Coordinates of C-alpha atoms in Angstrom, one line a residue:
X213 CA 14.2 6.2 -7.7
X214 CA 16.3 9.0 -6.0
X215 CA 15.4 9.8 -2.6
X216 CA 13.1 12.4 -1.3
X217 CA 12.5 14.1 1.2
X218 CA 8.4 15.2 2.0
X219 CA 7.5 17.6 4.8
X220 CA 4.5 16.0 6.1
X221 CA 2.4 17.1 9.4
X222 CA 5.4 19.0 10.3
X223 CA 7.6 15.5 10.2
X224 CA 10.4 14.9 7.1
X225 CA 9.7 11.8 5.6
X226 CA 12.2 10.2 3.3
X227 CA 10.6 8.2 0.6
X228 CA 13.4 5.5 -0.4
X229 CA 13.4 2.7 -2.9
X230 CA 12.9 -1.0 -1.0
X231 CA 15.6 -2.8 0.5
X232 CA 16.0 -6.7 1.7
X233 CA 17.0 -5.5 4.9
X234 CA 13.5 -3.9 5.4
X235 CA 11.6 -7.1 5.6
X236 CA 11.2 -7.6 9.3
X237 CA 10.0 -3.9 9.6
X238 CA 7.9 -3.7 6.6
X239 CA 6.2 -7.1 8.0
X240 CA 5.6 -5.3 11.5
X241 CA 3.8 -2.1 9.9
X242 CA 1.8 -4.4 7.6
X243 CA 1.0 -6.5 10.6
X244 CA 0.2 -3.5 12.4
X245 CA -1.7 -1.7 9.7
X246 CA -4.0 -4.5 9.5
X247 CA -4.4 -5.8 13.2
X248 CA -5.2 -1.7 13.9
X249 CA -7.2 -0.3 11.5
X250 CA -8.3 -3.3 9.6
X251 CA -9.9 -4.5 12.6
X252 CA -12.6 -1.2 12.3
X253 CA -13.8 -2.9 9.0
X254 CA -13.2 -6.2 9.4
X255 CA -14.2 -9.4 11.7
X256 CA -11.6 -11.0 14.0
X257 CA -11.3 -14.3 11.9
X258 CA -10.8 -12.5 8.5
X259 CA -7.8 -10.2 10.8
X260 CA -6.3 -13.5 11.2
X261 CA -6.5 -14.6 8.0
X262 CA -4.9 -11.5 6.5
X263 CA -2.4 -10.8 8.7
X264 CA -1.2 -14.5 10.3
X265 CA 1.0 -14.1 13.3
X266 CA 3.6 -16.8 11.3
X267 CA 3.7 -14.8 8.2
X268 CA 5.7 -16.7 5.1
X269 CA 8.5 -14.6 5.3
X270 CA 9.9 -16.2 1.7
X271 CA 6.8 -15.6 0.0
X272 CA 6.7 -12.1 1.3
X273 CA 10.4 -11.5 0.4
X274 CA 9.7 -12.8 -3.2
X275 CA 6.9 -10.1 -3.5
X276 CA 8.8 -7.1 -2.1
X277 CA 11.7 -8.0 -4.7
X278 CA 10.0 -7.2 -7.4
X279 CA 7.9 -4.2 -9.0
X280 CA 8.5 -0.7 -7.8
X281 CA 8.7 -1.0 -3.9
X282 CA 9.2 2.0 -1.6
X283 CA 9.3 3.1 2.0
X284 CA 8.4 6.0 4.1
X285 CA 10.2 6.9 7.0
X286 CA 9.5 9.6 9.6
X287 CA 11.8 10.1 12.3
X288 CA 14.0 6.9 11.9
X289 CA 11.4 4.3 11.9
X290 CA 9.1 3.0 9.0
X291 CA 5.9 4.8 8.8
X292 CA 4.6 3.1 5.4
X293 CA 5.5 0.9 2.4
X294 CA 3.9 0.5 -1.0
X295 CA 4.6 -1.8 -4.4
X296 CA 3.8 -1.1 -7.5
X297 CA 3.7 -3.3 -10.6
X298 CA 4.9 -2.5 -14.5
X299 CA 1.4 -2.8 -15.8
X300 CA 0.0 -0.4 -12.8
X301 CA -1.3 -2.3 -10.2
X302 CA -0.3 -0.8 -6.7
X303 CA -0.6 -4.0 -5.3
X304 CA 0.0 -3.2 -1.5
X305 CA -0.2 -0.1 0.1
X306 CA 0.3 0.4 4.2
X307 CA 0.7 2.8 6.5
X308 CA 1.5 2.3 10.4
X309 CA -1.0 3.4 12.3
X310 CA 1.0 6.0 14.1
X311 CA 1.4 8.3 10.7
X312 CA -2.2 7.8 9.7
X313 CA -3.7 10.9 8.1
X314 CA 0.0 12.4 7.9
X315 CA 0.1 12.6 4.0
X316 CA 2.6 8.9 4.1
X317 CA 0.4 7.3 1.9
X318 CA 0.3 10.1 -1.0
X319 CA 3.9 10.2 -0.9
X320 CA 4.2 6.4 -1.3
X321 CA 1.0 6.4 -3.6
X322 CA 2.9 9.2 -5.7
X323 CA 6.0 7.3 -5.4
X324 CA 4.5 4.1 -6.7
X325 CA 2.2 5.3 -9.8
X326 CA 5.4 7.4 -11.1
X327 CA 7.4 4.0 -10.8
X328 CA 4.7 2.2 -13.2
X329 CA 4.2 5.2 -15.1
X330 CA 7.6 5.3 -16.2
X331 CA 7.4 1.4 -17.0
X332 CA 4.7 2.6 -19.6
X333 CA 1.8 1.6 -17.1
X334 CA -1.0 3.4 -18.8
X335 CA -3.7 3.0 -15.9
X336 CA -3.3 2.1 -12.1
X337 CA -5.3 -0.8 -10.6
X338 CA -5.8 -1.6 -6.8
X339 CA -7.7 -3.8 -4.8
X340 CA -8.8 -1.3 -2.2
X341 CA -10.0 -2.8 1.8
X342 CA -13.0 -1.1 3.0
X343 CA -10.4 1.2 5.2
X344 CA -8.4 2.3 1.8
X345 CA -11.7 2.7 0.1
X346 CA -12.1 6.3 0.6
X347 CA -8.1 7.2 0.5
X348 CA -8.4 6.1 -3.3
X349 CA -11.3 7.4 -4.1
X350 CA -10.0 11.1 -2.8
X351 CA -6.6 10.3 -5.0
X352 CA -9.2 9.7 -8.1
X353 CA -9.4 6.2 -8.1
X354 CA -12.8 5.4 -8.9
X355 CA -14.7 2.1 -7.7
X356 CA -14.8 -0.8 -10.8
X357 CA -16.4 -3.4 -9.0
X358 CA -17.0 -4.6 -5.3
X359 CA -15.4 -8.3 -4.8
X360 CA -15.2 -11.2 -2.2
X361 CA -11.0 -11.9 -2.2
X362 CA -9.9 -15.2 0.0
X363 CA -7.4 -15.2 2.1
X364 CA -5.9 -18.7 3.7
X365 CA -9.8 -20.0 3.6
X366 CA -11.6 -16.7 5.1
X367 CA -13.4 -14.7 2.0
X368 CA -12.9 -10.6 3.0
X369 CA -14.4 -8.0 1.4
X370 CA -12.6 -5.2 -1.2
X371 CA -12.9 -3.2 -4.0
X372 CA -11.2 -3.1 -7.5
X373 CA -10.8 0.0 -8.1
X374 CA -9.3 2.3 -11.6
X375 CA -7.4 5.2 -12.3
X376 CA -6.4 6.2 -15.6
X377 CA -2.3 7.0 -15.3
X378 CA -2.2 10.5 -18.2
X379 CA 0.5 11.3 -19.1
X380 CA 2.0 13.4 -16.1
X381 CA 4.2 12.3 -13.1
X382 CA 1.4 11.7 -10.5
X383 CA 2.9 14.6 -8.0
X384 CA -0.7 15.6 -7.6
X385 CA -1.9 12.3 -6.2

């Protein structure tokens, strides 16, 4: 995927394909996505058991190495990250909580379903947190099925949620 560059709340942000290099910084946003605004939705304990201060940085660097995996960047620094999967899932999807409500995660979300799309992904498929909930819903996502997920031993709260994919690059997202 060729760069691009997305005026967004006034700040360029350069949406760039993945790189191994990222890791440590795409760990901090997640970290920090989750720690900040999870923590309005979610307890203390299932906080900790998303986002654990000794994250497995090989299980995390065998995730972001495959699929369709982009980042965001406003002014030099990582503002977001998403991954996207052949079949369609958008498997993660974060912003730092510095760039909320900029427009970062419609560019990543755009940038992610057009990866799948072009795989021949013919739906898109998340697992939304009760923060994301509404974000996907407003991108016409619509809600399949509230769930109980575990994560290391701690049962959290999401929702699969469906779109289906058309037939058009998802510019519109």
């Amino acid at each position: 995927m060729p760069v691009r560059t997305r005026f967004v709340g006034g700040a360029v942000v350069l949406i760039r394909a993945y790189r191994a290099s990222d890791l440590e910084t795409v760990l901090d946003c997640f970290a920090r996505a989750v720690r900040e605004t999870g923590a309005l939705y979610y307890s203390a304990a299932q906080i900790a058991a998303w986002a654990p201060e000794t994250p497995d940085l090989d299980a995390w660097a065998r995730r972001l190495g495959t699929g369709g995996v982009f980042v965001a960047e406003a002014d030099g620094l990582l503002a977001g990250f998403v991954r996207a999967d052949a079949d369609g899932l958008i498997d993660l999807l974060y912003v730092h909580p510095h760039r909320l409500r900029r427009g970062v995660a419609s560019a990543l979300l755009t940038a992610g379903c057009d990866w799948a799309r072009a795989q021949g992904a013919r739906r898109f498929e998340t697992q939304a947190s009760r923060a994301a909930r509404p974000f996907f819903i407003a991108k016409g996502f619509r809600v399949e099925r509230e769930q109980s997920v575990e994560r290391n031993g701690v049962s959290l709260r999401n929702y699969l949620m469906i779109k289906d994919a058309g037939g058009q690059p998802a510019r519109d997202l």
